[in-house]
mmCIF file of C-alpha atoms and ligand atoms in Angstrom:
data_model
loop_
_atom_site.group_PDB
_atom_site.id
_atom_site.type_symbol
_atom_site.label_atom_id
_atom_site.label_comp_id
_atom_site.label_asym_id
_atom_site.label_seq_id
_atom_site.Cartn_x
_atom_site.Cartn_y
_atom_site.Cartn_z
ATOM 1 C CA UNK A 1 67.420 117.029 95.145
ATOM 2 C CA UNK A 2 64.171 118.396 93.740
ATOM 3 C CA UNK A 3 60.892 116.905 94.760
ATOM 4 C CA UNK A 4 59.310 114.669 92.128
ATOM 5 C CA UNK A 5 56.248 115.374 90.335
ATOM 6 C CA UNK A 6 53.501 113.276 88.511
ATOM 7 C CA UNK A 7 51.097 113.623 86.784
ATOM 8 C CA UNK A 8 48.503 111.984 84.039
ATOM 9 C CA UNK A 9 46.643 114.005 81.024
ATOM 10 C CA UNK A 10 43.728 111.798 80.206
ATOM 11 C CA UNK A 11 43.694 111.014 76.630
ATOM 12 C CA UNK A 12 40.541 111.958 75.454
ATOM 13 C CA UNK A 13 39.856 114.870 73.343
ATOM 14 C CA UNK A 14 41.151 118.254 72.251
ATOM 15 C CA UNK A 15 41.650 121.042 74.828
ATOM 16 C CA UNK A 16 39.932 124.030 75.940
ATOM 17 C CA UNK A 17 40.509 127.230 77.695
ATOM 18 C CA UNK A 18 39.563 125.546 81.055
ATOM 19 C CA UNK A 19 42.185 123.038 80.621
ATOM 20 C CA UNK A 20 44.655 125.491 79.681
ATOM 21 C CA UNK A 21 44.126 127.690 82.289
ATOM 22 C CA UNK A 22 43.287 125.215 85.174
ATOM 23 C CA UNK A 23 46.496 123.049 84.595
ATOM 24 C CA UNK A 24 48.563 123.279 81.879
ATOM 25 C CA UNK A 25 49.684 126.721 83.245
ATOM 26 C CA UNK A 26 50.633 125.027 86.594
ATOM 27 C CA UNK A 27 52.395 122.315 85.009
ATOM 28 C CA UNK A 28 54.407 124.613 82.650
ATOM 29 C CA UNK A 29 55.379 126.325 86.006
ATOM 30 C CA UNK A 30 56.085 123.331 88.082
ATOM 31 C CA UNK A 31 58.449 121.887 84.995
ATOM 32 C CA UNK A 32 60.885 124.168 85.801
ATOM 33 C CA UNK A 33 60.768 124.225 89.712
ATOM 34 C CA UNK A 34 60.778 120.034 90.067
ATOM 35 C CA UNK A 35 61.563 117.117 88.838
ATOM 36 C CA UNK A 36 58.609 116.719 86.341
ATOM 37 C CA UNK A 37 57.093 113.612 84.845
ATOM 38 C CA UNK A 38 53.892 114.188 82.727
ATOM 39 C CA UNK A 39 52.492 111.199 80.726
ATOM 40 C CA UNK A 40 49.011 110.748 78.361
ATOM 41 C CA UNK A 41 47.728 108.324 80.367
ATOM 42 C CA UNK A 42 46.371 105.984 77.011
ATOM 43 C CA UNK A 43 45.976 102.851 79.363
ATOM 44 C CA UNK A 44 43.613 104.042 81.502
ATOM 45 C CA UNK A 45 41.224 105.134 78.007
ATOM 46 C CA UNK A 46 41.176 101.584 77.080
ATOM 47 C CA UNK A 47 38.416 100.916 79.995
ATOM 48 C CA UNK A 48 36.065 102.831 77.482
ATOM 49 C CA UNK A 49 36.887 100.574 74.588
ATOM 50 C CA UNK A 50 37.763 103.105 72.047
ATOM 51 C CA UNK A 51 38.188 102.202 68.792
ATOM 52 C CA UNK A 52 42.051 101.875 67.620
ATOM 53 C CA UNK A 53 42.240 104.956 65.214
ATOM 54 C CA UNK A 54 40.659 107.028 67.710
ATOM 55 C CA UNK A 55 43.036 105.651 70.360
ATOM 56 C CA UNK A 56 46.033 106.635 68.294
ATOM 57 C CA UNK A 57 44.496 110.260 66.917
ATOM 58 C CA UNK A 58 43.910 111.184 70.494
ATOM 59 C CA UNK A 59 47.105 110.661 71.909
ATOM 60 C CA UNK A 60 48.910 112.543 69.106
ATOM 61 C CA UNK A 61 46.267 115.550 69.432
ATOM 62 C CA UNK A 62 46.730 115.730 73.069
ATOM 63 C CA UNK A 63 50.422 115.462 72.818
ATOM 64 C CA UNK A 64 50.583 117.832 69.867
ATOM 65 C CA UNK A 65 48.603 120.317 72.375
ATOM 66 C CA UNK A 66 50.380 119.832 75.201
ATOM 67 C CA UNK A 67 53.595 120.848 73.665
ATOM 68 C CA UNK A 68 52.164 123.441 72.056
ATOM 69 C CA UNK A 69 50.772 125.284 75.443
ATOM 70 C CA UNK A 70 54.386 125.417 76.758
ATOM 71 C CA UNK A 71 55.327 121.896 78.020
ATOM 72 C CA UNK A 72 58.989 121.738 77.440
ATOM 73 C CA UNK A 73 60.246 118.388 76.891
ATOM 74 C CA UNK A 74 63.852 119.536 77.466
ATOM 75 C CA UNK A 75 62.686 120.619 80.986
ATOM 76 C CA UNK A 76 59.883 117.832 82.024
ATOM 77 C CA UNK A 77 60.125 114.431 81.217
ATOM 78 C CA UNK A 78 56.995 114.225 78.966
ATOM 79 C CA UNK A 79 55.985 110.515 77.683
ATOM 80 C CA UNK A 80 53.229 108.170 76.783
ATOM 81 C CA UNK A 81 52.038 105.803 79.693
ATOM 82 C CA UNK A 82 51.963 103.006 77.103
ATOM 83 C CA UNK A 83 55.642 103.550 76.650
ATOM 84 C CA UNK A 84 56.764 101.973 79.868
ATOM 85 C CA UNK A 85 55.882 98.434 80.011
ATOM 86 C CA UNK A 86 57.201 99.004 83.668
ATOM 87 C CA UNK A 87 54.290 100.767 84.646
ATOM 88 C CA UNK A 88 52.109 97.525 83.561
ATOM 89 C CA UNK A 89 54.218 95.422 85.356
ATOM 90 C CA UNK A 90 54.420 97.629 88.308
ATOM 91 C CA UNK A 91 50.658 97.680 88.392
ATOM 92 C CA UNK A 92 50.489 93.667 88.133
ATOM 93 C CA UNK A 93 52.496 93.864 91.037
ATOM 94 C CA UNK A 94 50.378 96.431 92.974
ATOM 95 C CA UNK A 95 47.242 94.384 92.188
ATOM 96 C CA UNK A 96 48.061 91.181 93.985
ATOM 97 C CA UNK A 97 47.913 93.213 96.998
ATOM 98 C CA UNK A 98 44.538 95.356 96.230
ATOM 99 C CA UNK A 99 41.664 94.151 97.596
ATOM 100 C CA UNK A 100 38.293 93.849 95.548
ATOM 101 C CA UNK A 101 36.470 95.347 98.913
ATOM 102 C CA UNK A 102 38.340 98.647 98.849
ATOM 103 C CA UNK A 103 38.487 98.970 94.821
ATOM 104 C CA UNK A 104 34.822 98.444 94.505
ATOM 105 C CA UNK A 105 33.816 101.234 97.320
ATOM 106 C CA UNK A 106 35.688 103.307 94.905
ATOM 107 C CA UNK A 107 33.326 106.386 94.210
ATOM 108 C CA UNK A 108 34.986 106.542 90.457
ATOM 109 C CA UNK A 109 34.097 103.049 89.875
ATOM 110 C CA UNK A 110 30.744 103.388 91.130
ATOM 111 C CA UNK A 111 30.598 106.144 89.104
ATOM 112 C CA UNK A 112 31.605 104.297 85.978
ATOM 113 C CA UNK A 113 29.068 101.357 86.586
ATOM 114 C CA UNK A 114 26.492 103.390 85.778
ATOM 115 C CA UNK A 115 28.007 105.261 82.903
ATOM 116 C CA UNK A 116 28.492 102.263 81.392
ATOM 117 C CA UNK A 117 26.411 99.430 82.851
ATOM 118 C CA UNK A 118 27.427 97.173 79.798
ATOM 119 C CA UNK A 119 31.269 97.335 79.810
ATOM 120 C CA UNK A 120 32.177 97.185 83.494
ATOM 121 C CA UNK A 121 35.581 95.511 83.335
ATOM 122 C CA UNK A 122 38.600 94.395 85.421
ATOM 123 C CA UNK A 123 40.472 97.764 84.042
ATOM 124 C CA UNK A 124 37.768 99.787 85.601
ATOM 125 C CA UNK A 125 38.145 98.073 88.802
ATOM 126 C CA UNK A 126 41.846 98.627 89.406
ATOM 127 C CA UNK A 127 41.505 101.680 87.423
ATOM 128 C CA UNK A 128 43.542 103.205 90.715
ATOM 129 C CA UNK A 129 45.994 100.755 91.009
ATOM 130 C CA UNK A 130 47.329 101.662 87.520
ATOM 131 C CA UNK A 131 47.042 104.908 88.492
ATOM 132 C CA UNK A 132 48.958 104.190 91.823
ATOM 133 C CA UNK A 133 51.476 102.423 89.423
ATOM 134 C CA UNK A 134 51.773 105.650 87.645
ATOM 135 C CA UNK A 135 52.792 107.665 90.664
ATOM 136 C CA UNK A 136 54.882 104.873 92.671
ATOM 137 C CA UNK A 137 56.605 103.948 89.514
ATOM 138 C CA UNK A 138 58.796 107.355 89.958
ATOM 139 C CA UNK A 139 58.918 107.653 93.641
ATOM 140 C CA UNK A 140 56.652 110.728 93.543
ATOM 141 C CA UNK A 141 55.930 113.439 96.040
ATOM 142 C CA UNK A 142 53.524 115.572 94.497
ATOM 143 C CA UNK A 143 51.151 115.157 92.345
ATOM 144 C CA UNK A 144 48.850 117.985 90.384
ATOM 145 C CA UNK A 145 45.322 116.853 90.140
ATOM 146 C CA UNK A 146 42.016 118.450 91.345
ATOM 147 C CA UNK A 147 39.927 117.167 93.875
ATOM 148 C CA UNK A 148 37.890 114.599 91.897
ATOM 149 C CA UNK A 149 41.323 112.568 92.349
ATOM 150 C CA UNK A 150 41.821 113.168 95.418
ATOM 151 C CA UNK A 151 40.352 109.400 96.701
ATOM 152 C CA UNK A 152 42.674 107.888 93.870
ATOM 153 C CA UNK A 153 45.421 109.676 95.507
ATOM 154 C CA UNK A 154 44.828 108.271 99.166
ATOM 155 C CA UNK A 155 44.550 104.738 97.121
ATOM 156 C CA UNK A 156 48.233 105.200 95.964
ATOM 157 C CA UNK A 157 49.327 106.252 99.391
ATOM 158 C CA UNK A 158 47.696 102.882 100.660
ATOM 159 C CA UNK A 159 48.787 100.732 98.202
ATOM 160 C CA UNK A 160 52.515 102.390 98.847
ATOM 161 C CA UNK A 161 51.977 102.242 102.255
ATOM 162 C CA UNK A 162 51.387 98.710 102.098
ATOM 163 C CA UNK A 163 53.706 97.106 100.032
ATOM 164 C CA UNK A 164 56.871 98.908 102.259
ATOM 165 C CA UNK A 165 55.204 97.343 105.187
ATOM 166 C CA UNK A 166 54.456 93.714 103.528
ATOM 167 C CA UNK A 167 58.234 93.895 102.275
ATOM 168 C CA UNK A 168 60.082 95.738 104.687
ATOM 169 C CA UNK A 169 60.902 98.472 102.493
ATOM 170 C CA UNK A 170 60.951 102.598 102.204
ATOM 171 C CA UNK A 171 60.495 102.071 98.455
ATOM 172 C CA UNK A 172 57.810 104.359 98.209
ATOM 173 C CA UNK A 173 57.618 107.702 99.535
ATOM 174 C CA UNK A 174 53.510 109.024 100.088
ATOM 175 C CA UNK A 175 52.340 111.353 97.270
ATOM 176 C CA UNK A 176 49.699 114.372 97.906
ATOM 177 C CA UNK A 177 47.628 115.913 95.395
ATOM 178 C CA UNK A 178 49.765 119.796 94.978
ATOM 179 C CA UNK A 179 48.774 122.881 93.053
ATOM 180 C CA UNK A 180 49.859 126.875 93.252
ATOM 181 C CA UNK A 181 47.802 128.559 96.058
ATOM 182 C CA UNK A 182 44.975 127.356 97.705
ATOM 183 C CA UNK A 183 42.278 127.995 94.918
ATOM 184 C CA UNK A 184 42.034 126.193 91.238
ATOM 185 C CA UNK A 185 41.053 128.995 88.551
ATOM 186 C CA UNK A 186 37.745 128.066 87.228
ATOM 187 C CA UNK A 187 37.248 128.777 83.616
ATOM 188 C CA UNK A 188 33.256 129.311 83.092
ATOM 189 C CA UNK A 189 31.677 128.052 80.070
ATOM 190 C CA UNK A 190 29.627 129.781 77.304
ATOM 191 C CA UNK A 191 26.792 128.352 77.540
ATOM 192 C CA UNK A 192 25.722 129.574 80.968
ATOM 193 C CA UNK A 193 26.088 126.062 82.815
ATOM 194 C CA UNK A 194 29.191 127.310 84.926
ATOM 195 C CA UNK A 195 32.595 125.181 83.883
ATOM 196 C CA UNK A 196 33.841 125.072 80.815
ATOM 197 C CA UNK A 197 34.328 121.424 79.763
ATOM 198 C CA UNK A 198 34.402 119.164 76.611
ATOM 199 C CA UNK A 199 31.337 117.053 77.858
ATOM 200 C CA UNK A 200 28.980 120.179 78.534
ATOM 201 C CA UNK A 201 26.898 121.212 75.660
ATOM 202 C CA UNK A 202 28.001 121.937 72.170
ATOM 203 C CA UNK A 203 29.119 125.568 72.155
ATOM 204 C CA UNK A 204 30.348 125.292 75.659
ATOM 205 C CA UNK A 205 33.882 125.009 75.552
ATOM 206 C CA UNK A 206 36.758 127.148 73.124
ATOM 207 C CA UNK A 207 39.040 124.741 72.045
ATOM 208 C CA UNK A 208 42.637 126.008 71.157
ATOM 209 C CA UNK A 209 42.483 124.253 67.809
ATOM 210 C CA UNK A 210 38.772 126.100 66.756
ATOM 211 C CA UNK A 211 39.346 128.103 63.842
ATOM 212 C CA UNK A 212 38.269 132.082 64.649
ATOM 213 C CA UNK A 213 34.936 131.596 62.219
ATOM 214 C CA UNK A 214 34.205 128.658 65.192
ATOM 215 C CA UNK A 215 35.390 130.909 68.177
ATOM 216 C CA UNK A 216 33.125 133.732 66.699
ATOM 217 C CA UNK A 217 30.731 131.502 66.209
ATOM 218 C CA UNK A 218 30.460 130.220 70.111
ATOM 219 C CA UNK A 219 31.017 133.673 71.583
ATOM 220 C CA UNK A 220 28.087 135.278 69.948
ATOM 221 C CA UNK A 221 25.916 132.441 71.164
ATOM 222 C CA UNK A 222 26.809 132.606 74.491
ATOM 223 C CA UNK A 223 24.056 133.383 76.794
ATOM 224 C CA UNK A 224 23.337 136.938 78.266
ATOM 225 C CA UNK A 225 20.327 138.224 79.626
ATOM 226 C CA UNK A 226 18.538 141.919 79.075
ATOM 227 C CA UNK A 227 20.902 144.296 80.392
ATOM 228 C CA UNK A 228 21.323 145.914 83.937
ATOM 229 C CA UNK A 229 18.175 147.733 84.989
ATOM 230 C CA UNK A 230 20.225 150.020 87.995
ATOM 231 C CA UNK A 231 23.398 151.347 88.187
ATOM 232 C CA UNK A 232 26.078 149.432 89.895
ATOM 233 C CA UNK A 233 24.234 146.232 89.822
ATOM 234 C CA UNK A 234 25.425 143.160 90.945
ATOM 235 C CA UNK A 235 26.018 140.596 88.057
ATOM 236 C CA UNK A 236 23.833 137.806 87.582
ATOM 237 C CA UNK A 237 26.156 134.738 86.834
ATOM 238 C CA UNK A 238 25.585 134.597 83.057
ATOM 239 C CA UNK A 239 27.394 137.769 83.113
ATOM 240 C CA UNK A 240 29.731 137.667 85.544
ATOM 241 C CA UNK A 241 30.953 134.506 83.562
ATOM 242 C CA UNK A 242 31.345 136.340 80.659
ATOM 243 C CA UNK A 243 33.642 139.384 82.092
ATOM 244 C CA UNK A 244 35.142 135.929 84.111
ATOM 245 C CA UNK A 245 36.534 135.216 80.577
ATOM 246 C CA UNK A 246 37.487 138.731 79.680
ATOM 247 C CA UNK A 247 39.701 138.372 82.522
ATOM 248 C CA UNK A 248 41.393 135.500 81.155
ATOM 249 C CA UNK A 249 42.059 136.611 77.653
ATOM 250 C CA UNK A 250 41.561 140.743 77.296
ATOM 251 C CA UNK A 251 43.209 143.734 78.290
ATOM 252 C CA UNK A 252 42.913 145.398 81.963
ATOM 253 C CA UNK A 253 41.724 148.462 79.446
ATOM 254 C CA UNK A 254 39.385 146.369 77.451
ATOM 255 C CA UNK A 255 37.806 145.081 80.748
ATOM 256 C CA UNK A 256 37.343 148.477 82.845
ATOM 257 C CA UNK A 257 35.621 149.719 79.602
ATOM 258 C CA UNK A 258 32.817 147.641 79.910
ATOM 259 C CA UNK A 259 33.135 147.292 83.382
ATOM 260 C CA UNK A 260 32.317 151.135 83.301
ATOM 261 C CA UNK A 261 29.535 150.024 80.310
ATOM 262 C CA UNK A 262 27.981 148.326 82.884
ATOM 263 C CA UNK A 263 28.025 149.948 85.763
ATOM 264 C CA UNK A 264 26.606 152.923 83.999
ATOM 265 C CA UNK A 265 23.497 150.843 82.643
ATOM 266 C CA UNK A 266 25.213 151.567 78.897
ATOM 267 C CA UNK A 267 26.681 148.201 77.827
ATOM 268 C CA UNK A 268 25.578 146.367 74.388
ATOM 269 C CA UNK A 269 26.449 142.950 75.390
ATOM 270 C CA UNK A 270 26.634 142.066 71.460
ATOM 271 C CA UNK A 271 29.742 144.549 71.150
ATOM 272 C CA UNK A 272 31.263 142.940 74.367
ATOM 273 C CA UNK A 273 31.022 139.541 72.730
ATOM 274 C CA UNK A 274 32.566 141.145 69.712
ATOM 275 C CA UNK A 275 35.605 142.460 71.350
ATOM 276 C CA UNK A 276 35.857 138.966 73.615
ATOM 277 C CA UNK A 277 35.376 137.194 70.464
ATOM 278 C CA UNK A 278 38.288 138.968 68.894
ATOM 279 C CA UNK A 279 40.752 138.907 72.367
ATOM 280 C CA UNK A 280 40.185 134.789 72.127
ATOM 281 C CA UNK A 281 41.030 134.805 68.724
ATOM 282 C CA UNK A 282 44.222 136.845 69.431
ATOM 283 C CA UNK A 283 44.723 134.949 72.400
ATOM 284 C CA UNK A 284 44.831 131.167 70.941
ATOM 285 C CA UNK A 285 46.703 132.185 68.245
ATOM 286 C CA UNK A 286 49.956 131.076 68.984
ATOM 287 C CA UNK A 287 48.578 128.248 69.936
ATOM 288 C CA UNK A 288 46.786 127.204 66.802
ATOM 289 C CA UNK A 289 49.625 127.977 64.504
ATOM 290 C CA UNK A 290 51.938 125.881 67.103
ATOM 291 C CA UNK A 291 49.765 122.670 67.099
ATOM 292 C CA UNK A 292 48.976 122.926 63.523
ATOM 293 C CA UNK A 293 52.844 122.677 62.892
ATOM 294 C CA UNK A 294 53.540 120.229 65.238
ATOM 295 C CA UNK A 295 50.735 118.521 64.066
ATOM 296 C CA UNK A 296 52.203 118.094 60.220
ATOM 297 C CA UNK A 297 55.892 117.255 61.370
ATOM 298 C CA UNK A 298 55.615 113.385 62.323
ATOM 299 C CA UNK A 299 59.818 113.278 62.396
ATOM 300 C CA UNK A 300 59.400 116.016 65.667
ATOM 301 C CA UNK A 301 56.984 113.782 67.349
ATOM 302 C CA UNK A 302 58.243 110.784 66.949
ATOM 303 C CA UNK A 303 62.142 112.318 68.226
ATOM 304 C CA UNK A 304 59.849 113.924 71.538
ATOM 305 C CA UNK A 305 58.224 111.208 72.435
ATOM 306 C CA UNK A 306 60.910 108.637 72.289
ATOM 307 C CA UNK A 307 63.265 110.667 74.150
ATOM 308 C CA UNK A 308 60.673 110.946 76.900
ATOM 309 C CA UNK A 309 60.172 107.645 76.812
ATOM 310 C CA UNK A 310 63.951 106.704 77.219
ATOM 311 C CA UNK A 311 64.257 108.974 80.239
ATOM 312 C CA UNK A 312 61.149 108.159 82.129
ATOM 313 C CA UNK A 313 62.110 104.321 81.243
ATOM 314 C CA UNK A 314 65.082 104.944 83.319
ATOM 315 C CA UNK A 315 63.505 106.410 86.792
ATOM 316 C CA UNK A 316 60.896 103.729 86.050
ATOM 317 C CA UNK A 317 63.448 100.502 85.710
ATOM 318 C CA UNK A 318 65.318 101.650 88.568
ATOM 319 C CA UNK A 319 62.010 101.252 90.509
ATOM 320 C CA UNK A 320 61.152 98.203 89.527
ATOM 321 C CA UNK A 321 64.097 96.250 89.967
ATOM 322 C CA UNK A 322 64.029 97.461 93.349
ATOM 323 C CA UNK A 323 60.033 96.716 93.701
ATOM 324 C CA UNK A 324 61.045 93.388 92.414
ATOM 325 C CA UNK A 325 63.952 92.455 94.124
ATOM 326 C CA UNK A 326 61.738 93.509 97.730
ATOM 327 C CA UNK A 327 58.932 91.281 96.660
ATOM 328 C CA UNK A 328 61.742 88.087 96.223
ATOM 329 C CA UNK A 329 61.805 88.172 92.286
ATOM 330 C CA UNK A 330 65.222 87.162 92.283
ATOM 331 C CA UNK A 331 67.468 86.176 89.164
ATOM 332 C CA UNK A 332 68.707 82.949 89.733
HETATM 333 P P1 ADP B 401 36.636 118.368 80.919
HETATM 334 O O1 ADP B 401 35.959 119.088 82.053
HETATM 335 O O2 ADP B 401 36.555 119.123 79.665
HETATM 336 O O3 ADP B 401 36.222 116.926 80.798
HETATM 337 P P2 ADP B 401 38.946 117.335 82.118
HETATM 338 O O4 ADP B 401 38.122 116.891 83.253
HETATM 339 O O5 ADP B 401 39.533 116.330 81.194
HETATM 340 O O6 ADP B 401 38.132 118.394 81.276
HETATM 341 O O7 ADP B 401 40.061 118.306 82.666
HETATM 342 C C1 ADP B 401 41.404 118.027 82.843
HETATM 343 C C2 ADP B 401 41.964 119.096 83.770
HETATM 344 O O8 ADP B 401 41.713 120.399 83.249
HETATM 345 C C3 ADP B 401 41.295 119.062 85.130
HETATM 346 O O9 ADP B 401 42.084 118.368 86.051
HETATM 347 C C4 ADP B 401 41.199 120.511 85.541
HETATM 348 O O10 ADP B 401 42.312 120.880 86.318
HETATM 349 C C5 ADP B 401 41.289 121.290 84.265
HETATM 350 N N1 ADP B 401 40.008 121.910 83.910
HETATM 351 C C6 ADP B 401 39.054 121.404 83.096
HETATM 352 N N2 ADP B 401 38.031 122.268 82.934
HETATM 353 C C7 ADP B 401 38.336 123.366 83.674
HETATM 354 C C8 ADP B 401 37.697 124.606 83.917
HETATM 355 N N3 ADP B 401 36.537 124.924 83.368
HETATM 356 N N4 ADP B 401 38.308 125.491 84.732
HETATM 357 C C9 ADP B 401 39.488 125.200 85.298
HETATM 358 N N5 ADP B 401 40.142 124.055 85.105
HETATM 359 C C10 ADP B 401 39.596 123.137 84.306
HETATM 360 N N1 LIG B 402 42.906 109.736 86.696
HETATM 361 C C1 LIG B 402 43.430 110.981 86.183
HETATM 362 C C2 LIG B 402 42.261 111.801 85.572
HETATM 363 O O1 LIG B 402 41.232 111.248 85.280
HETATM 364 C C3 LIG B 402 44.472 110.770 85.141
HETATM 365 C C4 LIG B 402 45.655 110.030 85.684
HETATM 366 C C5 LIG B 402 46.026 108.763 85.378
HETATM 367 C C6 LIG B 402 46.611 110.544 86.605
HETATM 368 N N2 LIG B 402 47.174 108.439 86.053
HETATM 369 C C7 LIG B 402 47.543 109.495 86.814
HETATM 370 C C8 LIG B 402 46.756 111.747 87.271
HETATM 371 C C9 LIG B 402 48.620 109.659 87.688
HETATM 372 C C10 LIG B 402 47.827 111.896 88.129
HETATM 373 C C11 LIG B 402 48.748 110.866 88.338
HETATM 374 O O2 LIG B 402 42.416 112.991 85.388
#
């Protein structure tokens, strides 16, 4: 049998290049080497109270996204967490053995206390129970996250670990965090700051749905400095970020070019932007035309995300009655 994998997409926003690069491209591998569950995780959003139209936009973007990257929902079982009232109940369950002492040394919680000092709420608190629900719910082994999940992941293994020893079960197998190799790509942003990501600075991040007049826009703006003054100089990091990005999207042909630019004190970093400009454009593409599709064709969407649904309802139910029946929630 093939190991199971989970994993949650937060809800929030469109996606960039990081995201595509960092995960997506790992998960559309893993779909076809595991047994893949991938859910927007629409629950967890609620702890920042957004408003319901926004709620629903985002989950359709993301999804919309998603599928148009490469997630195959004939090959991983792709659903929305709000789907499976099993996960709720799940969660319920995991709560009544969670202690407030170990949820509030949370780092992500104390995080999110001073983010937003005026809404700190119950869902905040067990934010990694429900995501402990999300994992346990399918008996996972591996899960793809980075390491700014890792704690939530050692929560699930506790709260796992725990309820098979409180109810003298093997229900739930321990999940670890899993990616390809031992290094996550990191996508740099435009703006000089490092990582690309939707809460840097405007201009920051290319988003697979910008139009090319945006992507243009952002590339030409990106920060450079005055050129190499010696041959064969190291690259200061404004630069090296921007032949980081080449990488990603250009040709090996297109890159040794102004590699050799470079090296030989000749590059026009205006023309480099150009041609990166125009390999992004090329590059999203497929991607734009895919979402904005998808995007128009409500009938698709609603067919791909109840069939998820339906078959991550039935790994889920078969959990729970077992979760249930352990804890002595018996039918009479
Ligand atoms: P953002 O940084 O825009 O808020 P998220 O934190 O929502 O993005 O990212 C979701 C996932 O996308 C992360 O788990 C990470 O793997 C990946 N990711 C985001 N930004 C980058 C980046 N610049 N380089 C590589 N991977 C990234
Ligand atoms: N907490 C994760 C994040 O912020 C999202 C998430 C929710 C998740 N439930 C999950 C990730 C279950 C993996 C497994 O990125």
């Amino acid at each position: 049998m093939k190991e199971i994998v989970v994993s949650g997409i937060r809800s929030t926003g469109n996606l960039h290049l990081g995201n595509y690069f960092g995960a997506i491209k790992n998960f559309i591998r893993m779909q076809h080497e595991y047994t893949c569950y991938f859910f927007i995780a629409d629950y967890h959003s609620l702890t920042t109270h957004p408003t319901p139209a926004d709620l629903h936009m985002n989950v359709k973007q993301v999804l919309v996204e998603y599928l148009a990257c490469g997630l195959d929902p004939d090959a991983a079982t792709l659903y929305i967490q709000s789907d499976l009232p099993e996960i709720a109940e799940l969660y319920l369950l995991l709560n009544m053995n969670a202690y407030v002492g170990e949820l509030e040394r949370c780092t992500s919680f104390k995080d999110k206390i001073r983010q937003q000092p005026d809404n700190i709420n119950g869902g905040l608190l067990t934010y990694p129970v429900l995501m402990a629900a999300d994992i346990l719910i399918h008996r996972a082994h591996k899960v793809p996250v980075g390491k700014d999940q890792e704690q939530h992941l050692e929560m699930a293994r506790t709260f796992g670990n725990r309820f098979n020893r409180l109810y003298h079960t093997e229900l739930f197998p321990e999940p670890y965090a899993f990616n390809y190799g031992t290094q996550l790509v990191k996508v740099p942003g435009l703006d000089g700051s490092g990582k690309m990501g939707k809460s840097e600075g405007e201009g920051n991040a290319i988003f697979l749905s910008d139009s090319p007049d945006v992507i243009r826009k952002k590339v030409m703006r990106a920060v450079t400095d005055s050129g190499p003054t010696s041959e064969h100089q190291a690259k200061p990091d404004v630069i090296k970020n921007i032949f980081s990005l080449m990488e990603l999207v250009s040709s090996p042909e297109t890159l040794a070019f102004f590699e050799e630019k470079y090296n030989t004190m000749q590059i026009r970093y205006g023309d480099m932007k150009k041609q990166l400009a125009e390999d992004m454009i090329l590059f999203t593409a497929p991607f734009r035309e895919k979402i904005n599709a998808l995007a128009r064709d409500e009938a698709e969407i609603h067919k791909i995300a109840s069939k998820g649904a339906e078959k991550a309802r039935e790994s889920a139910s078969a959990t729970l009655k077992e979760a249930r029946h352990a804890i002595g929630i018996r039918r009479f």
